mmCIF file with all atom_site columns, C-alpha atoms in Angstrom:
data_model
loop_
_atom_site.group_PDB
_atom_site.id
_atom_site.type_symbol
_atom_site.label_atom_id
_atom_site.label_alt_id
_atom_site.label_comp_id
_atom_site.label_asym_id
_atom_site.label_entity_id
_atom_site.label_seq_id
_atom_site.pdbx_PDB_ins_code
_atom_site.Cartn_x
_atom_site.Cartn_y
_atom_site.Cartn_z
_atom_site.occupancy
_atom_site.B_iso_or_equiv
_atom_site.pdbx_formal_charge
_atom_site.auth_seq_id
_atom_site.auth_comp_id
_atom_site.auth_asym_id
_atom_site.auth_atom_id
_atom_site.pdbx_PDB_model_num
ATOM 1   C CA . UNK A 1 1   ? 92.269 152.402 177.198 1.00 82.00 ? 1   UNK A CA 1
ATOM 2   C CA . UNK A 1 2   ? 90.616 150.627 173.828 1.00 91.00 ? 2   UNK A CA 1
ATOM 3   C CA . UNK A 1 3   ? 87.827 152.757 172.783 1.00 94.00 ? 3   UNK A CA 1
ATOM 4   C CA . UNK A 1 4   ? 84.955 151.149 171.094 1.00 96.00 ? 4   UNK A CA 1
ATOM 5   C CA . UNK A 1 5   ? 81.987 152.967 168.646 1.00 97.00 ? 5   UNK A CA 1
ATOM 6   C CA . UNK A 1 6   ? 78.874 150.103 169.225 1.00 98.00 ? 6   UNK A CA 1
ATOM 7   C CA . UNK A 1 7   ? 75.947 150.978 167.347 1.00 98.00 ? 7   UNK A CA 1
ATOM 8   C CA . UNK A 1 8   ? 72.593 149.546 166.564 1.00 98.00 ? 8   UNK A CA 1
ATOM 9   C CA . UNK A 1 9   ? 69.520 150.418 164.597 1.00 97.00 ? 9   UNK A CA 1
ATOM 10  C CA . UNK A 1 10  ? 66.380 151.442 165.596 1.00 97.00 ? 10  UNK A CA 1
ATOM 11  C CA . UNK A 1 11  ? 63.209 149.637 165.111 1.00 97.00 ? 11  UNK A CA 1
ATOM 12  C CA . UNK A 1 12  ? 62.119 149.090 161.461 1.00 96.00 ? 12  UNK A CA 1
ATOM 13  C CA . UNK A 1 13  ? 58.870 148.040 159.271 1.00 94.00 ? 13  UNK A CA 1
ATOM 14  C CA . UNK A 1 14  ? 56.596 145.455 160.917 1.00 95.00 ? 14  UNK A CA 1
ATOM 15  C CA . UNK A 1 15  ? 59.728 145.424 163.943 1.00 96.00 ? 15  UNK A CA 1
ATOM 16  C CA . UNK A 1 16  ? 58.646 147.390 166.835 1.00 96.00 ? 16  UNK A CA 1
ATOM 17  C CA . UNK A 1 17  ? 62.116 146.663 168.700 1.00 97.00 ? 17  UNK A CA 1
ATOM 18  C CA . UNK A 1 18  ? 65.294 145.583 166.675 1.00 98.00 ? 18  UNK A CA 1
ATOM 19  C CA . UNK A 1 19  ? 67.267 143.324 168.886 1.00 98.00 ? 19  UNK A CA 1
ATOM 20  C CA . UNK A 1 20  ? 70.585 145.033 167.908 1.00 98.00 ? 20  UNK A CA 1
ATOM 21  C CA . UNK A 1 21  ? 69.438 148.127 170.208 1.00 98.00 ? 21  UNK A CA 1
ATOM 22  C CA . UNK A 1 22  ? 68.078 145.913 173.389 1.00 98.00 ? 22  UNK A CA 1
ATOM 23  C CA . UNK A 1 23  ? 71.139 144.106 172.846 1.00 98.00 ? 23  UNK A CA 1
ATOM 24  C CA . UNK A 1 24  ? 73.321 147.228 173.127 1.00 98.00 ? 24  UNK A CA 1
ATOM 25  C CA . UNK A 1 25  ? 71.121 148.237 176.052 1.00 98.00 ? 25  UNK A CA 1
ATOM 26  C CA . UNK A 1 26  ? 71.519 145.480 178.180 1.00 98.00 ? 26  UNK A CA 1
ATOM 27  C CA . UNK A 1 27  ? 75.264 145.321 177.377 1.00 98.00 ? 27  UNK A CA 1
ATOM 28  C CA . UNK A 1 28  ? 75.442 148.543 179.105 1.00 97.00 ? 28  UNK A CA 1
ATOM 29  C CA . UNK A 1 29  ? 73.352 147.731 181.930 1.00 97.00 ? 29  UNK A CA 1
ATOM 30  C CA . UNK A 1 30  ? 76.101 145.238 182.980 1.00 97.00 ? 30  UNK A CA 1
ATOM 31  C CA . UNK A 1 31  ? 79.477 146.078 181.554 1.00 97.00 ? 31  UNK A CA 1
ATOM 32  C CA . UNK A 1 32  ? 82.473 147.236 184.011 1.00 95.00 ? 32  UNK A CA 1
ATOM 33  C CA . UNK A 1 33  ? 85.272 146.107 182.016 1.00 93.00 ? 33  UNK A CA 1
ATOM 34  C CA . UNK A 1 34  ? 88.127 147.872 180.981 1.00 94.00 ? 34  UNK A CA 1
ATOM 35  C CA . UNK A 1 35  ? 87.327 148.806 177.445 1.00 95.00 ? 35  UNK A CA 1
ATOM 36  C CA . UNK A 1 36  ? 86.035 152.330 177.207 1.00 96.00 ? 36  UNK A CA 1
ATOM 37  C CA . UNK A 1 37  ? 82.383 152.009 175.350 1.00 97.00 ? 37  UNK A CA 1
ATOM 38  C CA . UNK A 1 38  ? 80.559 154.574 173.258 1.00 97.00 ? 38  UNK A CA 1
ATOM 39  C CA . UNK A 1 39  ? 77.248 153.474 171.791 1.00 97.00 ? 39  UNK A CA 1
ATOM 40  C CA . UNK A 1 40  ? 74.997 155.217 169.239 1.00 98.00 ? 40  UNK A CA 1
ATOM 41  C CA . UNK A 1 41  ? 71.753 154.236 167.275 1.00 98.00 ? 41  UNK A CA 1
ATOM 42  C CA . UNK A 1 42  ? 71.159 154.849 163.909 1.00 98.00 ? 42  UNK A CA 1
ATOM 43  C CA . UNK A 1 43  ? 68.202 155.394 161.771 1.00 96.00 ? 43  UNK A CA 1
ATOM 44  C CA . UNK A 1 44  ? 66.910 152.740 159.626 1.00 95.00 ? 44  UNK A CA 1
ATOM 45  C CA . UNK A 1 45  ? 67.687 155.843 156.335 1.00 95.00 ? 45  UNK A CA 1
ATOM 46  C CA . UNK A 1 46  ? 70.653 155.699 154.748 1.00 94.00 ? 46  UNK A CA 1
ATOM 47  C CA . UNK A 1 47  ? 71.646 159.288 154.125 1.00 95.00 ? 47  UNK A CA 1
ATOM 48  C CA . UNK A 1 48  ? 71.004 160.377 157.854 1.00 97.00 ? 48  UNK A CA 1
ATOM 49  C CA . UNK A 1 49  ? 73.306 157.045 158.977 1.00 96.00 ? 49  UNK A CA 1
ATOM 50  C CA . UNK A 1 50  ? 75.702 158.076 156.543 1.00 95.00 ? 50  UNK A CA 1
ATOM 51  C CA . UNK A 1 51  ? 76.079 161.454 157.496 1.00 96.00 ? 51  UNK A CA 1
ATOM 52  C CA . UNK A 1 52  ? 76.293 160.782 161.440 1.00 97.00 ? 52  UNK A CA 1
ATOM 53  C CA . UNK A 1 53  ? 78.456 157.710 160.977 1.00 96.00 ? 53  UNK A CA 1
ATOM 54  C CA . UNK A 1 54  ? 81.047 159.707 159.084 1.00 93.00 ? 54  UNK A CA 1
ATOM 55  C CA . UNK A 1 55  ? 80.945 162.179 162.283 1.00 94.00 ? 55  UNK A CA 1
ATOM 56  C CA . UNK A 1 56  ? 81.206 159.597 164.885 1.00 94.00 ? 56  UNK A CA 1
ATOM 57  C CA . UNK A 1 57  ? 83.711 157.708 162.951 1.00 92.00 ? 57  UNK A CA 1
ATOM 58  C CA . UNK A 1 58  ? 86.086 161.194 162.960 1.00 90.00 ? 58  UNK A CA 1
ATOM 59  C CA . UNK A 1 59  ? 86.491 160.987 166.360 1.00 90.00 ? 59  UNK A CA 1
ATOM 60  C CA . UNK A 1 60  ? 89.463 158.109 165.830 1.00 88.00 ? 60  UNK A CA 1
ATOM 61  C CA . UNK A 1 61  ? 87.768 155.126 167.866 1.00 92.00 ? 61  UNK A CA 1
ATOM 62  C CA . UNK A 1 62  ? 90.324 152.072 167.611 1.00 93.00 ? 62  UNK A CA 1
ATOM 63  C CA . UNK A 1 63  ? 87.642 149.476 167.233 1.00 95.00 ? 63  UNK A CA 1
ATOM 64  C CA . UNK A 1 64  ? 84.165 150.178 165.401 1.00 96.00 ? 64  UNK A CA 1
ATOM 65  C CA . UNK A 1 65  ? 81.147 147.047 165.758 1.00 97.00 ? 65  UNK A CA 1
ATOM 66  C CA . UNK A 1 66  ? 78.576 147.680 163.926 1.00 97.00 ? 66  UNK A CA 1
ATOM 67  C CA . UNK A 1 67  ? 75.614 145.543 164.891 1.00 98.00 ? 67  UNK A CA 1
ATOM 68  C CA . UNK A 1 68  ? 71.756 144.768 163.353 1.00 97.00 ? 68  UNK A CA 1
ATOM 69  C CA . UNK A 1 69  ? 68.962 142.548 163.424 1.00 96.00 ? 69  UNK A CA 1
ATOM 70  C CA . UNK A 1 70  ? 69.038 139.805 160.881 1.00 96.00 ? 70  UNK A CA 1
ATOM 71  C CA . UNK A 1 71  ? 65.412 138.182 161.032 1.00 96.00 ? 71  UNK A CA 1
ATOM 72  C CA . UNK A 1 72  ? 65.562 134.597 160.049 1.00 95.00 ? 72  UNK A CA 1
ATOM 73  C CA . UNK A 1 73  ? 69.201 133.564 161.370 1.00 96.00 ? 73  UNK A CA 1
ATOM 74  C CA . UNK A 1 74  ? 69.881 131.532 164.064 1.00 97.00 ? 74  UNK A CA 1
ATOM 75  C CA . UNK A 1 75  ? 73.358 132.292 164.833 1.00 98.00 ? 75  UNK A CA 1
ATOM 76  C CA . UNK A 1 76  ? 75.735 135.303 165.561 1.00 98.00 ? 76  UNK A CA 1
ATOM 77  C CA . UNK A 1 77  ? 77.130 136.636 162.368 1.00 98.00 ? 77  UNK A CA 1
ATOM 78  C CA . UNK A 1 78  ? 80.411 138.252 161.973 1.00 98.00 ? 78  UNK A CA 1
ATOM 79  C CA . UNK A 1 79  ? 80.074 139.514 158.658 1.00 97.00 ? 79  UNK A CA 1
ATOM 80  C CA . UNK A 1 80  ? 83.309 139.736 156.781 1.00 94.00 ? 80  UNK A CA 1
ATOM 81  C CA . UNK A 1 81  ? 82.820 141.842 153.285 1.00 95.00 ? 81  UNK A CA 1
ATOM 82  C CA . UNK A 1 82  ? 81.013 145.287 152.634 1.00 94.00 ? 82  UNK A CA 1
ATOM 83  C CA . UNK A 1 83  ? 80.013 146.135 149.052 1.00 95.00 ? 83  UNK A CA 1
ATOM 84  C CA . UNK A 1 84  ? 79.913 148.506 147.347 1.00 95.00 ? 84  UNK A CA 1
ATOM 85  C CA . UNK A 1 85  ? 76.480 148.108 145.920 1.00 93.00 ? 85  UNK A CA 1
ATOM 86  C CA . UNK A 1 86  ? 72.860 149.565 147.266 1.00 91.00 ? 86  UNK A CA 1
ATOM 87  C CA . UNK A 1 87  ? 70.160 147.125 147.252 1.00 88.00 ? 87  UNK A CA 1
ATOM 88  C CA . UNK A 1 88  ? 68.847 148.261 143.623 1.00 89.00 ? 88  UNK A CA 1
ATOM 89  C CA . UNK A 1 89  ? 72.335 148.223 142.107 1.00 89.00 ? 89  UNK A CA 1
ATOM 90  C CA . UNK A 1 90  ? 73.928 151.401 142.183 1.00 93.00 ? 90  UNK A CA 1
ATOM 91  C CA . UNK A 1 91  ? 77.500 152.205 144.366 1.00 94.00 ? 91  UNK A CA 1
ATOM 92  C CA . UNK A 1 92  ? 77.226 153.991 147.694 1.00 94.00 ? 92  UNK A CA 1
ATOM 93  C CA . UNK A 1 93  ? 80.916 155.639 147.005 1.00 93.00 ? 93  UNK A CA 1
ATOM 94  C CA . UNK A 1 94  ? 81.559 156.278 143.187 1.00 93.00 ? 94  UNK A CA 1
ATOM 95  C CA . UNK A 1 95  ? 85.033 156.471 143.735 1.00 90.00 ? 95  UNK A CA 1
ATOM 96  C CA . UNK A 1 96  ? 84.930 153.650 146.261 1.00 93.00 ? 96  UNK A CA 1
ATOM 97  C CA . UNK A 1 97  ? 86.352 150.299 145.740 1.00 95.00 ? 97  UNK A CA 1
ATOM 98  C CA . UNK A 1 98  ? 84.080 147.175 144.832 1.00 95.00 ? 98  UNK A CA 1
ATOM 99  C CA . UNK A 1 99  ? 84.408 145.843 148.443 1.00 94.00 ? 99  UNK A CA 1
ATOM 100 C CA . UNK A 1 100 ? 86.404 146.107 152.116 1.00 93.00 ? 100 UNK A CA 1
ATOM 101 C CA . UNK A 1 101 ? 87.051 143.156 153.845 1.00 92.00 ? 101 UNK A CA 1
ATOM 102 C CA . UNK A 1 102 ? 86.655 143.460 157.588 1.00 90.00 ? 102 UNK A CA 1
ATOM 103 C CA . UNK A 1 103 ? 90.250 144.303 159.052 1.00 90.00 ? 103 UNK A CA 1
ATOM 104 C CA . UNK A 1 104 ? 89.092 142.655 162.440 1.00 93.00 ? 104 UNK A CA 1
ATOM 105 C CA . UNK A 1 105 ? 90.316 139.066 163.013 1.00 95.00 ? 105 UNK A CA 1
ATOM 106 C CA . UNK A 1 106 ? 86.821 137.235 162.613 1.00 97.00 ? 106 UNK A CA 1
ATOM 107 C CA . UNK A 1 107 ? 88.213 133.843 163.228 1.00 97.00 ? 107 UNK A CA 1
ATOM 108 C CA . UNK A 1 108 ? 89.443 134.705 166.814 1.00 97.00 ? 108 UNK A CA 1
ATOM 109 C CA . UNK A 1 109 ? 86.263 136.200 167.715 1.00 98.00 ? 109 UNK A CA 1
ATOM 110 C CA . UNK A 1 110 ? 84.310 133.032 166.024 1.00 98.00 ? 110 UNK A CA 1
ATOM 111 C CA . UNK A 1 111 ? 86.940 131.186 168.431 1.00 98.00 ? 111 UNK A CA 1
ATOM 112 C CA . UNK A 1 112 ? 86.135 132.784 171.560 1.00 98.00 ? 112 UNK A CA 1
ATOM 113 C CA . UNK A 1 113 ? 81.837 132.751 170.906 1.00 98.00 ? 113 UNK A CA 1
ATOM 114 C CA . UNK A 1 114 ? 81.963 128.985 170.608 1.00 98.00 ? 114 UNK A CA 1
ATOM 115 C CA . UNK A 1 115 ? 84.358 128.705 173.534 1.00 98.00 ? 115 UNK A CA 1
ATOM 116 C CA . UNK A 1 116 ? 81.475 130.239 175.255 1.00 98.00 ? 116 UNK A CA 1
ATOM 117 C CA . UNK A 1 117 ? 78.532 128.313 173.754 1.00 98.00 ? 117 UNK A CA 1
ATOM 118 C CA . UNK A 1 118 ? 77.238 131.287 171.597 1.00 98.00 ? 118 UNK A CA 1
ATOM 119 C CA . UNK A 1 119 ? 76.601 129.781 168.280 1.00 98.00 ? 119 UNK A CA 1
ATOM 120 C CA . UNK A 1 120 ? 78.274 132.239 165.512 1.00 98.00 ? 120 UNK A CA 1
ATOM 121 C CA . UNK A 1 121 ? 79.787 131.789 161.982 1.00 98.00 ? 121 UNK A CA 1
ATOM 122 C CA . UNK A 1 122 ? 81.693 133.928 159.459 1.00 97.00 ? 122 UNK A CA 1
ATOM 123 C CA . UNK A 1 123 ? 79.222 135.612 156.847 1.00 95.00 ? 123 UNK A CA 1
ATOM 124 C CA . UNK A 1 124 ? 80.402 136.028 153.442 1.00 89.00 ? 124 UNK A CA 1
ATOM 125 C CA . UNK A 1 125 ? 79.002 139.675 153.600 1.00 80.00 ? 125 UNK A CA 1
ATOM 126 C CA . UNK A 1 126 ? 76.492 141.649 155.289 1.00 81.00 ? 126 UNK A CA 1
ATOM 127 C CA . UNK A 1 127 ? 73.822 141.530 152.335 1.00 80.00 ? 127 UNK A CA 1
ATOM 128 C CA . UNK A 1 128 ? 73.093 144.893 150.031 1.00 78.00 ? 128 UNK A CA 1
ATOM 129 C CA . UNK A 1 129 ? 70.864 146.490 152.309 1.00 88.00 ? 129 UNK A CA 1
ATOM 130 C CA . UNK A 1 130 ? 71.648 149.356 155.416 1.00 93.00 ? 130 UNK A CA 1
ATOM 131 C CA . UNK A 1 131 ? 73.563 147.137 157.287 1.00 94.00 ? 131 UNK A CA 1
ATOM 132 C CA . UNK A 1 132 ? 76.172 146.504 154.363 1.00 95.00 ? 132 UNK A CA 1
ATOM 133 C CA . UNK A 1 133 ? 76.041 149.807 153.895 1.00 95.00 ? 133 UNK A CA 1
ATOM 134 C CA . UNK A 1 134 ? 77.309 150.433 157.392 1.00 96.00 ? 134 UNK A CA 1
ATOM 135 C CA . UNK A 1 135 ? 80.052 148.231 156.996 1.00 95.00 ? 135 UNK A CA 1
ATOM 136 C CA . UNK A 1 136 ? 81.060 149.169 153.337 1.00 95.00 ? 136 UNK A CA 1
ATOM 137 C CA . UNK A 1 137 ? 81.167 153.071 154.133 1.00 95.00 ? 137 UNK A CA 1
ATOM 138 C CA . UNK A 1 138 ? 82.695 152.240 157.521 1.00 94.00 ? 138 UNK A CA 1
ATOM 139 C CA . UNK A 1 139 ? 86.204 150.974 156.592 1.00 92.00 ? 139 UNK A CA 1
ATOM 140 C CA . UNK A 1 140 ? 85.817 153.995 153.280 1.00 92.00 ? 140 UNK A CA 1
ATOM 141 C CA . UNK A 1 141 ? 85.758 156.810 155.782 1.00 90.00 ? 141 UNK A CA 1
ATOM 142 C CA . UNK A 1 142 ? 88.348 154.994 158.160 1.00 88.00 ? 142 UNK A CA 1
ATOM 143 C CA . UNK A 1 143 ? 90.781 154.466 154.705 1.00 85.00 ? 143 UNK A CA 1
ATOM 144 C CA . UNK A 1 144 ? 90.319 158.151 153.670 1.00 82.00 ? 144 UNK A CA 1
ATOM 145 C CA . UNK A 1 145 ? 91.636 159.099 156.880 1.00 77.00 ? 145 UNK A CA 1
ATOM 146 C CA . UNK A 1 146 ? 94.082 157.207 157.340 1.00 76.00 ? 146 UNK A CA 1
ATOM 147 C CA . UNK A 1 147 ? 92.996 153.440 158.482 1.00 65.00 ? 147 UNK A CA 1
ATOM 148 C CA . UNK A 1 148 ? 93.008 153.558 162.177 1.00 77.00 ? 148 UNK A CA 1
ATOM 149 C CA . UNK A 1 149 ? 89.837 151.923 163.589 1.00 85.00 ? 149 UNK A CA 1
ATOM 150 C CA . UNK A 1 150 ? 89.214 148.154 163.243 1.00 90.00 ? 150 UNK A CA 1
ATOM 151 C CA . UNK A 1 151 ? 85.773 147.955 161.609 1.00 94.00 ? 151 UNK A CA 1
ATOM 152 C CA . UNK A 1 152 ? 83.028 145.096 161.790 1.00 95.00 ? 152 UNK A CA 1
ATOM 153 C CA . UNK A 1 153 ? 79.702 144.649 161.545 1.00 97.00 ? 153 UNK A CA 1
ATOM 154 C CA . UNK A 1 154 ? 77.818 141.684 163.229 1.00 98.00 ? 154 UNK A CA 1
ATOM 155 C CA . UNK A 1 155 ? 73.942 140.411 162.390 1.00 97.00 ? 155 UNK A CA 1
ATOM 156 C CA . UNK A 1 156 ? 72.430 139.288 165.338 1.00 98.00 ? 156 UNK A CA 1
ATOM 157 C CA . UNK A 1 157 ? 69.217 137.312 165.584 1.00 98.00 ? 157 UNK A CA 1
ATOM 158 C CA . UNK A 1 158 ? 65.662 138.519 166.338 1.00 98.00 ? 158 UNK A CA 1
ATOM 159 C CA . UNK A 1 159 ? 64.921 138.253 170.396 1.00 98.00 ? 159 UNK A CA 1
ATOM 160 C CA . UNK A 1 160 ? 62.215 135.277 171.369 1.00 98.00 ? 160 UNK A CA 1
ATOM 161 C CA . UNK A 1 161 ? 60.051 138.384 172.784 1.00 97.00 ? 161 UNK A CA 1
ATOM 162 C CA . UNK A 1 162 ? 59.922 139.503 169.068 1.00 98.00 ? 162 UNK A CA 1
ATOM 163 C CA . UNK A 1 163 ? 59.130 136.177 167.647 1.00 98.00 ? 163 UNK A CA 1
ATOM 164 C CA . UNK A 1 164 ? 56.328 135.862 169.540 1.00 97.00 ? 164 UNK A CA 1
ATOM 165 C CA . UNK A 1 165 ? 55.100 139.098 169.139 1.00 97.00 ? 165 UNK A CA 1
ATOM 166 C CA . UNK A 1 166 ? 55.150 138.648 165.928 1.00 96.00 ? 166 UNK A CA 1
ATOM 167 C CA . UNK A 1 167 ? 53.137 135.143 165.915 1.00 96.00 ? 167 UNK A CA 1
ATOM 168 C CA . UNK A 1 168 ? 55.817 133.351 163.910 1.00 95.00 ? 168 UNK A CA 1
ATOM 169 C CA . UNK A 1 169 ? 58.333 130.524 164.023 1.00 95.00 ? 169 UNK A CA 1
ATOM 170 C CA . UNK A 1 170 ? 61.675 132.238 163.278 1.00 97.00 ? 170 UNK A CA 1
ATOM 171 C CA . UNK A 1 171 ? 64.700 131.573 165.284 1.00 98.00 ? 171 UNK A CA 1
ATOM 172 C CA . UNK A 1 172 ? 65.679 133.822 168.757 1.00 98.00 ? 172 UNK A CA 1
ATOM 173 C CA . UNK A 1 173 ? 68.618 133.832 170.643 1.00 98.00 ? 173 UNK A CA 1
ATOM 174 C CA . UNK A 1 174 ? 68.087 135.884 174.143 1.00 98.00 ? 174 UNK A CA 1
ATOM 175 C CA . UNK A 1 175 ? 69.113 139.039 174.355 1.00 98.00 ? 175 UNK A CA 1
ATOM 176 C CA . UNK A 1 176 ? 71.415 138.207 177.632 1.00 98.00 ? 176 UNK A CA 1
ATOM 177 C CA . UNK A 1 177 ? 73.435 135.756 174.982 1.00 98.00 ? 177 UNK A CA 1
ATOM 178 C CA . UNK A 1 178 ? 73.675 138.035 172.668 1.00 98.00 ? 178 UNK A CA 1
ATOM 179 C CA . UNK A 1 179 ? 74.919 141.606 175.072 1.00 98.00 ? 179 UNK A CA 1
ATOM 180 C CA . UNK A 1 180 ? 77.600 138.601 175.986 1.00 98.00 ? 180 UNK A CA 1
ATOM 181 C CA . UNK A 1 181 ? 78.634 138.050 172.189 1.00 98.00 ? 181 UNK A CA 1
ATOM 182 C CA . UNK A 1 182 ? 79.164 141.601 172.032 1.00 98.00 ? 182 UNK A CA 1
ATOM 183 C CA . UNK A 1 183 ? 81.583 142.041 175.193 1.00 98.00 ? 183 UNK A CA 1
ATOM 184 C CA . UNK A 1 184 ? 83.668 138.943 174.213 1.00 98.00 ? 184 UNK A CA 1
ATOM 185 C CA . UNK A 1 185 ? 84.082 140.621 170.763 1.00 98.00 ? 185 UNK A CA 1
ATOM 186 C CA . UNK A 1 186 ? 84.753 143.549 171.876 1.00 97.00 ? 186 UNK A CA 1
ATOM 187 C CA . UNK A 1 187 ? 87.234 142.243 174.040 1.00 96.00 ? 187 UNK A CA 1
ATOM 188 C CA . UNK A 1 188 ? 88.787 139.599 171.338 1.00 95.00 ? 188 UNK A CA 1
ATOM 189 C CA . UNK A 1 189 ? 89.512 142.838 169.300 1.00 93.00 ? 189 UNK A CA 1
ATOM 190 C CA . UNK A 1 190 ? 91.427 144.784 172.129 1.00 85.00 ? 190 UNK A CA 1
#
């Protein structure tokens, strides 16, 4: 049996729900498919993510998706490139290479979300904030021991309940459609 690591993060500055975690929650409310699933949520803090990702990560899961809210996008992103960069500039692994590229295969799972009507698209790389972080130190602590678990991290859009709690115009995508992106990746990468 595949076993998956799905995380999320929890709620962060004017957010009071990040539609990564009520994504992984309803996911789980409905999933009885054959792909063994083991979810966790982070904290928005980069040493305590670091430290408990590099635990959960040592327990040799064969696929890792690491999903967060992206505020302002409109589609599914499969993000394809962690850096090694913090957001003011320095590295998050001094002995780290300048970048991973996702070892998943992005294009089938692109494939399969528009096969299903889920808008998606390929992200150059997952900014230089937490959630590139995530993905960056990710595939680092699956290379240092040994390069077994598939790694990815995937934005997801804000939920329409959180647009209009907030008062503003910024796109949504329903948190149904998006617990259904995350199955058929998960089970693209099987």
């Amino acid at each position: 049996m595949t076993r998956i690591l799905l995380t999320a993060f929890e709620p962060y500055d004017r957010w009071k729900e990040n539609s990564s975690w009520l994504a992984l929650i309803d996911l789980t409310s409905w999933y009885d498919g054959d792909l063994e699933l083991v979810t966790r949520r982070y904290p928005v803090d980069l040493a305590v993510m670091r430290e408990r990702l590099q635990a959960d990560l040592s327990q040799g899961f064969d696929t890792v998706i690491h999903l967060g809210q992206s505020p302002g996008a409109s589609v599914v992103q499969l993000e394809s490139t962690g850096l090694n960069t913090r957001s003011d500039g320095t590295a998050l692994q001094v002995d780290g290479p300048v970048a991973y590229r996702s070892n998943c295969d992005l294009h089938t799972c692109h494939q399969r979300l528009g096969d299903a009507g889920i808008p998606s698209k390929i992200s150059h790389h997952a900014g230089t904030f937490l959630c590139n972080a995530t993905l960056y130190l990710s595939q680092h602590f699956s290379a240092m021991t040994g390069g077994r678990s598939q790694c990815l991290f995937v934005h997801l859009p804000l939920s329409p309940a959180q647009v209009a709690a907030d008062g503003s115009a910024l796109p949504s995508m329903s948190i149904p459609m998006q617990s259904a992106a995350i199955a058929l990746i998960a089970q693209a990468l099987q």
